[in-house]
Coordinates of C-alpha atoms and ligand atoms in Angstrom, one line a residue:
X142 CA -8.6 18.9 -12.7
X143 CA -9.6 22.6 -12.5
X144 CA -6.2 24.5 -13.7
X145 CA -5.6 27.1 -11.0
X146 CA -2.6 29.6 -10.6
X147 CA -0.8 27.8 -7.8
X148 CA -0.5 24.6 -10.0
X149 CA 1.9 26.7 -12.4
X150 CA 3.9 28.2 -9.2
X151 CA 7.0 28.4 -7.5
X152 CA 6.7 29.8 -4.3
X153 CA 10.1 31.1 -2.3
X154 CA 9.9 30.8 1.6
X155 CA 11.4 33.9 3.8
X156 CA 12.0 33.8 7.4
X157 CA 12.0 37.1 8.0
X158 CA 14.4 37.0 11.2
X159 CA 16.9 35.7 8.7
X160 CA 16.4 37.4 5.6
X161 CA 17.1 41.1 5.4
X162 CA 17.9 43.4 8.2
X163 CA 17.5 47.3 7.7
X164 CA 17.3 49.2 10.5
X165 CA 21.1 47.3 11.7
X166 CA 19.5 45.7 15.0
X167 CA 20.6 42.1 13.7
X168 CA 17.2 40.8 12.7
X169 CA 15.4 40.9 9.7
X170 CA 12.6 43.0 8.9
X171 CA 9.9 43.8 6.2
X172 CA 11.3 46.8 4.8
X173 CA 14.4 44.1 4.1
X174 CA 12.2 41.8 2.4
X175 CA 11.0 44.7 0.5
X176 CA 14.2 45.9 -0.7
X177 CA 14.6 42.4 -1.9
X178 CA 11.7 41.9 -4.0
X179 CA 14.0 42.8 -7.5
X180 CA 16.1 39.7 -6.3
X181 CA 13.2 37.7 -6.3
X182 CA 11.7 38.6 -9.3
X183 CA 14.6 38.3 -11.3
X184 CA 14.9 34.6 -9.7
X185 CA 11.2 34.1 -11.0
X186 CA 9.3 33.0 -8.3
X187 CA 5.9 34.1 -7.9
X188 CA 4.3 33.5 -4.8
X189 CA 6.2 34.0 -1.5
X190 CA 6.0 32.4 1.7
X191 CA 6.5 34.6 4.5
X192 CA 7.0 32.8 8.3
X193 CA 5.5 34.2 10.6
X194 CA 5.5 38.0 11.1
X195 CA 3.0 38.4 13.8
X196 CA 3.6 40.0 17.5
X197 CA 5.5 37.2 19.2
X198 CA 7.2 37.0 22.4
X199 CA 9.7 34.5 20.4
X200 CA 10.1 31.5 22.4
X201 CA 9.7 29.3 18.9
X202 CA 10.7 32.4 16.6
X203 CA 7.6 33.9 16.1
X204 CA 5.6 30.6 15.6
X205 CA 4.4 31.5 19.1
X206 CA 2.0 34.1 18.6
X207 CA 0.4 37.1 20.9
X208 CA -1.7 38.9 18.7
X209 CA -2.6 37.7 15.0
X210 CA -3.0 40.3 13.8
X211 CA -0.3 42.8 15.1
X212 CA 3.1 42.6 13.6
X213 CA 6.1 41.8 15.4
X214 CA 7.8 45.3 16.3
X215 CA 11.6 43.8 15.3
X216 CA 10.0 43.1 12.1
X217 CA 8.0 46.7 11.4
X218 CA 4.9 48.1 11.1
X219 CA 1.2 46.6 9.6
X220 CA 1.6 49.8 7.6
X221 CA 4.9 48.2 6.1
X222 CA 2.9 45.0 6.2
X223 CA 0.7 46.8 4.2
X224 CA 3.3 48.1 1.8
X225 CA 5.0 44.4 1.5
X226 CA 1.7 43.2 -0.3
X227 CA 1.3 46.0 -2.4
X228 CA 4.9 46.0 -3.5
X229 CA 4.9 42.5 -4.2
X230 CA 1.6 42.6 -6.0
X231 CA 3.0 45.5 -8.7
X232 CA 5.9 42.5 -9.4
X233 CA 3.3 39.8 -9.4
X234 CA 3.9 38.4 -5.9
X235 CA 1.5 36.4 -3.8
X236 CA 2.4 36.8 -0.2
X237 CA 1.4 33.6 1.6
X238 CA 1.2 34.3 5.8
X239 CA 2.2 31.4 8.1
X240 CA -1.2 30.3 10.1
X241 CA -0.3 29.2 13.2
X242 CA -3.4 28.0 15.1
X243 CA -2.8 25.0 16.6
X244 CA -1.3 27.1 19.5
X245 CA -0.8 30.4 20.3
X246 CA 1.8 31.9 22.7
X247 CA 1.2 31.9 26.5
X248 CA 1.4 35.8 26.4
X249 CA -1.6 35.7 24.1
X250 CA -4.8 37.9 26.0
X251 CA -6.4 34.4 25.5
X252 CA -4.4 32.2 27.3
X253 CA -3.6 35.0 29.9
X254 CA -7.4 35.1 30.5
X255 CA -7.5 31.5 30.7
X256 CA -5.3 30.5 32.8
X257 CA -6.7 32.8 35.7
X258 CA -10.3 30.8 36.6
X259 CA -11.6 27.6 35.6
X260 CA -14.9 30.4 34.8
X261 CA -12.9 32.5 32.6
X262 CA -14.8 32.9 29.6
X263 CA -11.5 31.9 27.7
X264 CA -11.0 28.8 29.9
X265 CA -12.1 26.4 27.2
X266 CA -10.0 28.4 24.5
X267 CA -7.3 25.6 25.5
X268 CA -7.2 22.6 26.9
X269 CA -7.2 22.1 30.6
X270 CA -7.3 18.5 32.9
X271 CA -7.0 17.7 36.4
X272 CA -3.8 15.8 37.8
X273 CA -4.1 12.3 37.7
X274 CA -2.8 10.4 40.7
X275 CA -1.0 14.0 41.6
X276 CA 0.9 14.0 38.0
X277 CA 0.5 14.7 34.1
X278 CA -2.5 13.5 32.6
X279 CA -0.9 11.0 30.7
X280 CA 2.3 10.4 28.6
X281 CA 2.2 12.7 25.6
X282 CA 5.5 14.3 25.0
X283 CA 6.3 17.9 23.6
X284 CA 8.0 17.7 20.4
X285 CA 10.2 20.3 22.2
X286 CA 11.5 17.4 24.8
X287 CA 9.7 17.0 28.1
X288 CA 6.2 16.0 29.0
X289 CA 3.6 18.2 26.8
X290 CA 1.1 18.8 30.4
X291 CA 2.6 21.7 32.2
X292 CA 0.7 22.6 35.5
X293 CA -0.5 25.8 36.1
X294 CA -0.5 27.2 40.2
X295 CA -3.4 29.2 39.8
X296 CA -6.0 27.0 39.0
X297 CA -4.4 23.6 39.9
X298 CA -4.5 22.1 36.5
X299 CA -2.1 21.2 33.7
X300 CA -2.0 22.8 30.3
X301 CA -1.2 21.1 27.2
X302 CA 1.2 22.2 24.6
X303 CA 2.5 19.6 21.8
X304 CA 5.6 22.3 21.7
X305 CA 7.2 24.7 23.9
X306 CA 5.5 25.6 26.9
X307 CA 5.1 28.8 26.0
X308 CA 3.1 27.7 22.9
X309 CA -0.4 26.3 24.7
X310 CA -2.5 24.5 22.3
X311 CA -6.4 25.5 21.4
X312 CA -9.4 23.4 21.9
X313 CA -10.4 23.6 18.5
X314 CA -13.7 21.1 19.8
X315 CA -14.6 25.0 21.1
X316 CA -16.7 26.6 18.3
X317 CA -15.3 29.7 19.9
X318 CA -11.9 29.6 19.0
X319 CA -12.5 28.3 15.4
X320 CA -14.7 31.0 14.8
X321 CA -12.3 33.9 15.9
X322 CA -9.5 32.1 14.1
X323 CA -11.9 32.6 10.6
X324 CA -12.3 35.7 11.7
X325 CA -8.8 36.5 12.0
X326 CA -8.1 34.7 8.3
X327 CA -10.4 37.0 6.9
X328 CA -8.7 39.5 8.1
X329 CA -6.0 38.9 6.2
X330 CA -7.9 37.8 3.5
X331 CA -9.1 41.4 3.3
X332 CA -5.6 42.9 3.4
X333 CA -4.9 41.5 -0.4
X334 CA -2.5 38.1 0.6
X335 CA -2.3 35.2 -1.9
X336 CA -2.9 32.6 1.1
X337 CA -2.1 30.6 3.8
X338 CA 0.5 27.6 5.3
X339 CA -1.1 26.4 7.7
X340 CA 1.1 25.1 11.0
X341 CA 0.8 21.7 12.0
X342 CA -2.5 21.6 10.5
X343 CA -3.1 17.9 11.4
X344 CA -2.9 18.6 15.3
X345 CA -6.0 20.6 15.2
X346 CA -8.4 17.3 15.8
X347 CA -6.3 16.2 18.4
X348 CA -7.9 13.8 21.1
X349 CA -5.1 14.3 24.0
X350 CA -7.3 12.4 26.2
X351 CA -6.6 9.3 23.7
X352 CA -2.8 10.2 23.2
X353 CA -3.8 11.1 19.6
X354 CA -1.9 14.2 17.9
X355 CA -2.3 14.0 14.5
X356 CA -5.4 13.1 12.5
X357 CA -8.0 13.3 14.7
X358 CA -11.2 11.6 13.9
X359 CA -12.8 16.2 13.6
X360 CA -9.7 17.3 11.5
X361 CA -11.2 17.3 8.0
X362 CA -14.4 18.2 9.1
X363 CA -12.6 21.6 10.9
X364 CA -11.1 22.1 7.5
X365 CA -13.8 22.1 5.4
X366 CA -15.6 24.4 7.7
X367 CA -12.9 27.0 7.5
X368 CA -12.6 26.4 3.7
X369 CA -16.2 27.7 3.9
X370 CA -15.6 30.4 6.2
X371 CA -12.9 31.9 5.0
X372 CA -10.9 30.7 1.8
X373 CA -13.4 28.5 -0.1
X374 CA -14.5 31.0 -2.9
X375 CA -11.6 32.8 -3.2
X376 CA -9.1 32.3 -5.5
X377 CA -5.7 31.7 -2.8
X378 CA -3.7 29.1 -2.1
X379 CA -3.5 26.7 0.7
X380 CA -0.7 24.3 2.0
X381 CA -1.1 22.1 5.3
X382 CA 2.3 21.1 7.2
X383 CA 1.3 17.5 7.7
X384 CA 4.0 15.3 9.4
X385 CA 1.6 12.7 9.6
X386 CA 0.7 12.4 6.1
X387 CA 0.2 9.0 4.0
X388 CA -0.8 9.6 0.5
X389 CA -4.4 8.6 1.0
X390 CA -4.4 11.1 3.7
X391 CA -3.2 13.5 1.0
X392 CA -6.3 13.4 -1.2
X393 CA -8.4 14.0 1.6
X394 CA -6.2 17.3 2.2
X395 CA -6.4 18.4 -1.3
X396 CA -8.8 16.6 -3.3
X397 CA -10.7 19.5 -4.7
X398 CA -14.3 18.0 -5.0
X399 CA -13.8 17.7 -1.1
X400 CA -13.1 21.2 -0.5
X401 CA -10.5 21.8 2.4
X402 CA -7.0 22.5 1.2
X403 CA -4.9 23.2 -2.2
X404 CA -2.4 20.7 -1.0
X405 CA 0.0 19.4 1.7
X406 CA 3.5 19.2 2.6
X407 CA 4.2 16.0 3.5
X408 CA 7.5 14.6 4.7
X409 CA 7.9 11.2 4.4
X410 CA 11.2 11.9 2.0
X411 CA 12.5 13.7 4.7
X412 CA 12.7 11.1 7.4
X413 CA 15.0 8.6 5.8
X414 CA 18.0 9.6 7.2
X415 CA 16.4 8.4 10.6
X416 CA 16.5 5.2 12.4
X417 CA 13.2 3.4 12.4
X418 CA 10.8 4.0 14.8
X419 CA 13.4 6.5 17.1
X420 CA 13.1 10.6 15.9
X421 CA 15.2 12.8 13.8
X422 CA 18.1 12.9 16.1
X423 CA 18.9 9.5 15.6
X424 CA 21.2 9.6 12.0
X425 CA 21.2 6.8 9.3
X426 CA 22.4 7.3 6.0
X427 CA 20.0 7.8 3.2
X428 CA 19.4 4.8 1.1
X429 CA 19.0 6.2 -2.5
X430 CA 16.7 3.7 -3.8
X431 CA 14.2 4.5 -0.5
X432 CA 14.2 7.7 -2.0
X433 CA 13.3 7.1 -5.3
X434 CA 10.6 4.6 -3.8
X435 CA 9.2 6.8 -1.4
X436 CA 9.0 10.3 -4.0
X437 CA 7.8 8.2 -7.0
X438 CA 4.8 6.9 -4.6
X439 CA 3.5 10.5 -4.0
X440 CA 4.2 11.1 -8.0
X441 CA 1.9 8.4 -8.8
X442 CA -0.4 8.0 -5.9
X443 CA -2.4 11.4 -5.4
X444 CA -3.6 11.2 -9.2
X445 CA -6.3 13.6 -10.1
X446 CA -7.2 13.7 -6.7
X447 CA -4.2 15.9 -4.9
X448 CA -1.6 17.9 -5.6
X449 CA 1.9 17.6 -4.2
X450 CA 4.2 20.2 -2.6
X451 CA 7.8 19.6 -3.7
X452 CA 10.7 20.7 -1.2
X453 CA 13.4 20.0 -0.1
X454 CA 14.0 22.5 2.8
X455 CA 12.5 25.1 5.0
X456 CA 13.4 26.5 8.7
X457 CA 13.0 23.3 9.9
X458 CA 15.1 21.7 7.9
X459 CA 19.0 21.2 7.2
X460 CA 20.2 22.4 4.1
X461 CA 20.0 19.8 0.9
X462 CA 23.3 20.3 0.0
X463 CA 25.0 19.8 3.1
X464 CA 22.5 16.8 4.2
X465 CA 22.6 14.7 0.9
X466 CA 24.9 16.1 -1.4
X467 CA 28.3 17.4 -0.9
X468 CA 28.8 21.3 0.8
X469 CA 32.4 20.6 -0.4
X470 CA 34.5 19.3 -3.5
X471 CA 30.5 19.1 -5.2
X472 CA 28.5 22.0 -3.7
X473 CA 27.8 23.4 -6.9
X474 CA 27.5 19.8 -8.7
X475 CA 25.0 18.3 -6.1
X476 CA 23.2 22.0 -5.0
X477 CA 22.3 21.8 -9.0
X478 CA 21.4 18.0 -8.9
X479 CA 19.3 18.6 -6.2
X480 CA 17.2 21.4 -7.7
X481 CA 16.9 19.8 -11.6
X482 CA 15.5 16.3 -9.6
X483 CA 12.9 18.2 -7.4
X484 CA 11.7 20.7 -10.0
X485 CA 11.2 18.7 -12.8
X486 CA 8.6 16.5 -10.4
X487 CA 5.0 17.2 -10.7
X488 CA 3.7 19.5 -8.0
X489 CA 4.5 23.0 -6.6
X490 CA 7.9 23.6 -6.3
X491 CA 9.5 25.3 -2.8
X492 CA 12.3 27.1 -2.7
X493 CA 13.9 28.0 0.6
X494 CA 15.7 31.4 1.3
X495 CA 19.7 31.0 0.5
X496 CA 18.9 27.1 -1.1
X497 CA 19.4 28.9 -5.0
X498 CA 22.6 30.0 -3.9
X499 CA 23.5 27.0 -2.1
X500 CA 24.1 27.5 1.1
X501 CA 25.4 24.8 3.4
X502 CA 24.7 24.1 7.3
X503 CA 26.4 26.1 9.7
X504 CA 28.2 23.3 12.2
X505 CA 28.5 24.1 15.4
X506 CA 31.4 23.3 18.7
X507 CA 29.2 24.0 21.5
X508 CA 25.6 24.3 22.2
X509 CA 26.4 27.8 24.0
X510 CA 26.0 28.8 19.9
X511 CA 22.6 27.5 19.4
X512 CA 19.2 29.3 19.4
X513 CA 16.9 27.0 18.7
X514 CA 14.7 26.2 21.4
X515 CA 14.3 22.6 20.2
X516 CA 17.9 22.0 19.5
X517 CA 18.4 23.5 23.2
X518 CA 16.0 21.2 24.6
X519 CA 17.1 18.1 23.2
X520 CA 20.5 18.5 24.0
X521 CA 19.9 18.8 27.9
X522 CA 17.2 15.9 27.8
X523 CA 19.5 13.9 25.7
X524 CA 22.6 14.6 27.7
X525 CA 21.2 14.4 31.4
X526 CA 20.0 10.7 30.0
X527 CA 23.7 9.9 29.4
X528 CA 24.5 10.8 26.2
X529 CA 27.6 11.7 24.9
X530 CA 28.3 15.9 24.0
X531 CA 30.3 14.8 20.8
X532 CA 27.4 12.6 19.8
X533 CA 24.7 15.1 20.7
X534 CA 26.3 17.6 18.7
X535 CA 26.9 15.2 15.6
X536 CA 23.0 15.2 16.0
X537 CA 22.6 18.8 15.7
X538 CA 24.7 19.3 13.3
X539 CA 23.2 17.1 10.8
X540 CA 19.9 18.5 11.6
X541 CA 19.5 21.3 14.3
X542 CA 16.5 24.3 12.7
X543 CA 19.6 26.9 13.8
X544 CA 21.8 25.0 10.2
X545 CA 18.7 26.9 7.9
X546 CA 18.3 30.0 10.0
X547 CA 21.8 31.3 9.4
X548 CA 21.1 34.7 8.1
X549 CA 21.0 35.3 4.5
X550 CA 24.3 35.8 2.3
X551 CA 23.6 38.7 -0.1
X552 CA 27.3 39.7 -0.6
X553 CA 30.9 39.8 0.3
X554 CA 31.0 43.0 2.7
X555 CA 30.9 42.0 6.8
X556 CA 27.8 39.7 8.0
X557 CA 27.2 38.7 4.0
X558 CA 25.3 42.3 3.6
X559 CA 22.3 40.8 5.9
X560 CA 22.8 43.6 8.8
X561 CA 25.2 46.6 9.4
X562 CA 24.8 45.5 13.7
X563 CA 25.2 41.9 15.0
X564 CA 23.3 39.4 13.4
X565 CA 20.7 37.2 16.3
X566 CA 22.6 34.2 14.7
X567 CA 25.9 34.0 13.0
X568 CA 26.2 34.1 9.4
X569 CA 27.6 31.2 7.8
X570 CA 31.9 32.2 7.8
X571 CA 31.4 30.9 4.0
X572 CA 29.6 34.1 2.8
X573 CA 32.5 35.4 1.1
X574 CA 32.5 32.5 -1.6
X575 CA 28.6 31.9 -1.3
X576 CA 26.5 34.8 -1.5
X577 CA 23.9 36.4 -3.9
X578 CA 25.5 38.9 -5.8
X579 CA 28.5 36.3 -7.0
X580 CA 26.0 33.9 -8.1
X581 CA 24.0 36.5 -9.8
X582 CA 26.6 37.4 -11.7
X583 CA 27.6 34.1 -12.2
X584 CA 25.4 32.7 -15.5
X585 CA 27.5 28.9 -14.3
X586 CA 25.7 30.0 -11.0
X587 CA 23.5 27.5 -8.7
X588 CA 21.5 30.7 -8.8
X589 CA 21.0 30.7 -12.5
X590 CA 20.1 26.5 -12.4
X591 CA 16.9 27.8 -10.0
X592 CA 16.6 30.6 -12.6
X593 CA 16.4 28.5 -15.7
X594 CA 14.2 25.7 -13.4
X595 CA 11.6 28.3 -12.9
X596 CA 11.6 30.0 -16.5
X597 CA 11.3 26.1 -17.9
X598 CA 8.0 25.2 -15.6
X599 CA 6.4 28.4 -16.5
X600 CA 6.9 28.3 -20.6
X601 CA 6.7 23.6 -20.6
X602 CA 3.5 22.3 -19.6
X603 CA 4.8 19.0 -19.2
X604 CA 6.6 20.0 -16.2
X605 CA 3.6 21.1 -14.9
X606 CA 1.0 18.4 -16.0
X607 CA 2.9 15.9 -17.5
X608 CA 2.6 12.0 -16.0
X609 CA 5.6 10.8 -14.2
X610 CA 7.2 7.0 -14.2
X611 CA 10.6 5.7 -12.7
X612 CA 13.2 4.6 -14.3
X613 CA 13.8 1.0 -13.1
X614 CA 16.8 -0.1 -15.0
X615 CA 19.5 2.3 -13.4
X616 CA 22.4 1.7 -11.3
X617 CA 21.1 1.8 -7.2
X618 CA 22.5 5.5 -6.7
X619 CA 20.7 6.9 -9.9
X620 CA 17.4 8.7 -9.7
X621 CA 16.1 8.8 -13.1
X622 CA 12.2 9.6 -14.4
X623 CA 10.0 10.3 -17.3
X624 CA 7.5 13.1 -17.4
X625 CA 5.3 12.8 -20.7
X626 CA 2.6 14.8 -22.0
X627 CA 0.4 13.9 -25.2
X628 CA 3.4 13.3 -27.4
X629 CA 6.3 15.3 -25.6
X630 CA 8.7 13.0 -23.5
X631 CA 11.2 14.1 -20.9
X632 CA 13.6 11.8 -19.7
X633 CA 15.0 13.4 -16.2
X634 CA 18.6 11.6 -14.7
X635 CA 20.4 12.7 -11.9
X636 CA 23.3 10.5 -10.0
X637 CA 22.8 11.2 -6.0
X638 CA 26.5 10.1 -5.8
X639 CA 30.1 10.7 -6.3
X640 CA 31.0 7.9 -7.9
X641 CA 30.3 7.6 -11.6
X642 CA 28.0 5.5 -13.1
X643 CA 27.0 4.4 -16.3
X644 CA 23.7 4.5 -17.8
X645 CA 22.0 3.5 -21.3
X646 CA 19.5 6.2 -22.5
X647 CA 16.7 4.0 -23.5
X648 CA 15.8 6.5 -26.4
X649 CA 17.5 8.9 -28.7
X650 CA 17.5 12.4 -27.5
X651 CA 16.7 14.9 -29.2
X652 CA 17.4 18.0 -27.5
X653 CA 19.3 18.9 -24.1
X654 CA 17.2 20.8 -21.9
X655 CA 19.1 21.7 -18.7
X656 CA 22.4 20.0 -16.8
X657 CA 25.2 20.7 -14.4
X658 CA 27.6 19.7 -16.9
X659 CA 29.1 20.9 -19.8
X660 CA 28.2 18.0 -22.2
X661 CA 26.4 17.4 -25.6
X662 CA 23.2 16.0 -26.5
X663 CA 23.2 12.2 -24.6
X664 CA 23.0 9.5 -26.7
X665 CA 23.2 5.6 -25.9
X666 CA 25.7 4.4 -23.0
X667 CA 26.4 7.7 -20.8
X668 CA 28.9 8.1 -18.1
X669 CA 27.6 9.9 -15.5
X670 CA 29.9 12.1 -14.0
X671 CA 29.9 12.6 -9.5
X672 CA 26.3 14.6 -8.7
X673 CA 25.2 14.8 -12.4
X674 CA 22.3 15.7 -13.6
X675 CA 20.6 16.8 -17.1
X676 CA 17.3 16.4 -18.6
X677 CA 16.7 15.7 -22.7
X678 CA 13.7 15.7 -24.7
X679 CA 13.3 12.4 -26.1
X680 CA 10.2 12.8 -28.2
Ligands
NOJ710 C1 6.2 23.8 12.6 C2 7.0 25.0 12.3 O1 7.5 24.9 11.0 C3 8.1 25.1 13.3 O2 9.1 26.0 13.1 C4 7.5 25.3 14.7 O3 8.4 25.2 15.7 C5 6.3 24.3 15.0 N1 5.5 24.1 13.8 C6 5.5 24.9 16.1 O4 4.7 26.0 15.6

């Protein structure tokens, strides 16, 4: 495989909202993110991914967009825009933007246009259909509750949008709308960014008529014509969110003979905590060995013909610690655990803002406290069905988007340091143990894990192209893997529990490389201590 930049990265997400507030109005903004590009680089990471910063009436927090390529005012200026790529080029930062295009925000001109004639020249810019038998086309659902036709007064037809209502999706079958979303790509192309996650990517070939969202029978053609229009012979970096990803699906995402993206995110890891066949909502405790199934498949699987994403969080998503490890008596223990078994995988490593300092979920009493629009949703669709508050609430506390928005904790002084006014969503009340400059200052830091992680991928080939096999012979809760390269062997082990465990080290070490212990060199029987984790060099 061709050896390109983002092979060797690690890319940190921001969400901007939650990131860095200047200007003390309680929401992020770009001159913040600026101010924290020292942080960053003396973290290590190179590449950043920045959520969306576009103009945005924020019914989805800015992944509802009204102009592409405007910035949101509560964020700044394009002139800081400007300045943020610039200033994170001088420190060898990539910005990657957010593409959000399988939907755009009703206040977008195109959808305002739309939605006044069925002549409009920007009718067929979305996607349009007559009531059937008086009602919704059919049965799709938003994946913000509720049916996803809404009907529009003016022109007596229903809309469709796969999220909010204020988020209408495009007809990408309309050459139209793929062309002015190159367009708008090369835009920002021209502007100096490092590339592009793409929303949702896997909606675009939807066939609503059929009830089919994801992978649409057009989907990788659309991609590879966009590859060509925009991206294809430039040297930037591509990521697809695919929620409907296998890993044969993967190749076909990032294979590079076939031209369409650098690779995908794909989530099958992070539905196991779900009951079969019902949504995210629905809680189950993670089975360890699923895990170790499930991640060593997309290790193995994609070959020389993919590349994997590796993450373990984003806005979406709770926070690892607080989800799978322990945000109490082993924060520190399993924060670490989690890192050292997700960066030592083949594939591009993610980092989510405030996961290096571990930050935990932020529970809530009452959903008066939430933001989230789909947390806000659910809870009235779930409740009106019968549902119990206390049980809704479990729900959203285990995974509600608003547990990785809280803003970020920089320091000790009121609101963590993240705004000087009143922060759009609480900060977490742990800030004064948890926050950036402790753990900076703190070489035992989870910080300093992240630090070290990063340092080793970029100076140890074998992280980054090494082959990767399970270790079978380990008790249930122990996730433990070789990575080899030509005549270098790794041996990674990390206990997912808090009980101990014991465990034979097939080979004699040689040399300690990282853990979240204090112990010597490994050798023979080990006791694994609750949430440990170290890697050794056993060849
Ligand atoms: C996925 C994004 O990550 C999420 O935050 C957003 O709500 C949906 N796509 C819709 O854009």
């Amino acid at each position: 495989m061709e050896k390109k930049w983002w092979h060797q990265s690690v890319v940190y997400q921001v969400y901007p909202r939650s990131f860095q507030d200047t200007n003390g109005d309680g929401i992020g903004d770009l001159r913040g993110i600026i101010s924290r590009l020292d942080y960053l680089t003396y973290l290590g990471i190179d590449t950043i991914w920045l959520s969306p910063v576009y103009e945005s009436p924020n019914d989805d927090n800015g992944y509802d967009i009204s102009d592409y390529e405007a910035i949101m005012a509560e964020f700044g200026t394009m002139a800081e825009m400007d300045e943020l790529i610039e200033e994170a080029k001088k420190s060898g930062i990539k910005i990657i933007l957010d593409l959000v295009v399988n939907h755009t925000s009703d206040e977008h001109p195109w959808f305002i246009e739309s939605r006044k004639s069925k002549d409009n020249p920007y009718r067929d810019y979305y996607i349009w259909r007559d009531p059937v038998n008086g009602d919704v086309t059919n049965s799709l659902r938003s994946i913000f509750s509720g049916p996803a036709w809404e009907f529009d007064e003016t022109t007596g037809q229903y809309y469709l949008h796969l999220y909010s209502k204020k988020q209408p999706d495009l007809n990408w079958e309309n050459e139209l709308v793929r062309q002015e979303v190159y367009d708008m790509m090369n835009f920002w192309i021209d502007k100096g960014i490092g590339g592009f996650r793409m929303d949702v990517i896997d909606t675009i070939g939807k066939l609503p008529d059929q009830e089919i969202t994801n992978n649409g029978p057009r989907l990788h053609e659309y991609l590879q014509e966009m590859n060509q229009a925009t991206f294809g012979d430039k040297d930037l970096m591509t990521v697809g969110e695919t929620w409907g990803a296998t890993t044969e699906i993967a190749k076909l995402y990032s294979d590079p003979k076939r031209n369409e993206l650098s690779m995908i995110f794909q989530f099958e890891h992070m539905t196991l905590d779900q009951q079969a066949g019902k949504d995210k909502w629905d809680l189950k405790a993670l089975d360890v060995s699923e895990l170790k199934q499930v991640l060593s498949k997309w290790q193995t699987a994609l070959g020389d013909e993919g590349w994997n994403s590796l993450f373990w969080n984003n806005h979406d998503l709770p926070r690892i610690v607080s989800r799978w490890g322990n945000d109490q008596e082993y924060r520190v223990e399993s924060a670490k655990m989690f890192a050292i078994l997700l960066h030592m995988m083949k594939g591009t490593p993610y980092i989510y803002q405030g996961e290096e300092l571990g930050m935990t979920n932020a529970p809530i009493q009452d959903i008066s406290e939430a933001q989230d629009i789909e947390t806000i949703n659910m809870y009235h669709e779930r409740f009106a069905s019968g549902y119990r508050k206390e049980e809704i609430l479990q729900s959203i506390n285990a995974k509600g988007r608003d547990n990785a928005r809280t803003p970020m904790q920089w320091d000790e002084t009121a609101h963590g340091g993240f705004t000087t006014g009143t922060p759009w969503l609480s900060v977490n009340p742990n800030y004064k143990t948890i926050n950036a400059k402790q753990a900076v200052a703190d070489p035992s830091s989870i910080f300093h894990t992240y630090k070290r992680l990063i340092e080793l991928r970029k100076h140890n080939e074998i992280i980054v192209w090494g082959d990767y096999e399970l270790l079978i012979e380990t008790p249930a809760e122990v996730f433990a893997y070789y990575r080899t390269l030509n005549e270098e062997r790794w041996l990674i082990v990390c206990n997912l529990s808090e009980q101990t465990h014991e465990l034979i080290i097939p080979q004699e070490a040689t040399e300690l490389i990282i853990a979240n212990y204090d112990r010597e060199v490994p050798m023979g029987e080990v006791e694994l201590r609750p949430y440990e984790a170290f890697v050794v060099k056993i060849r």
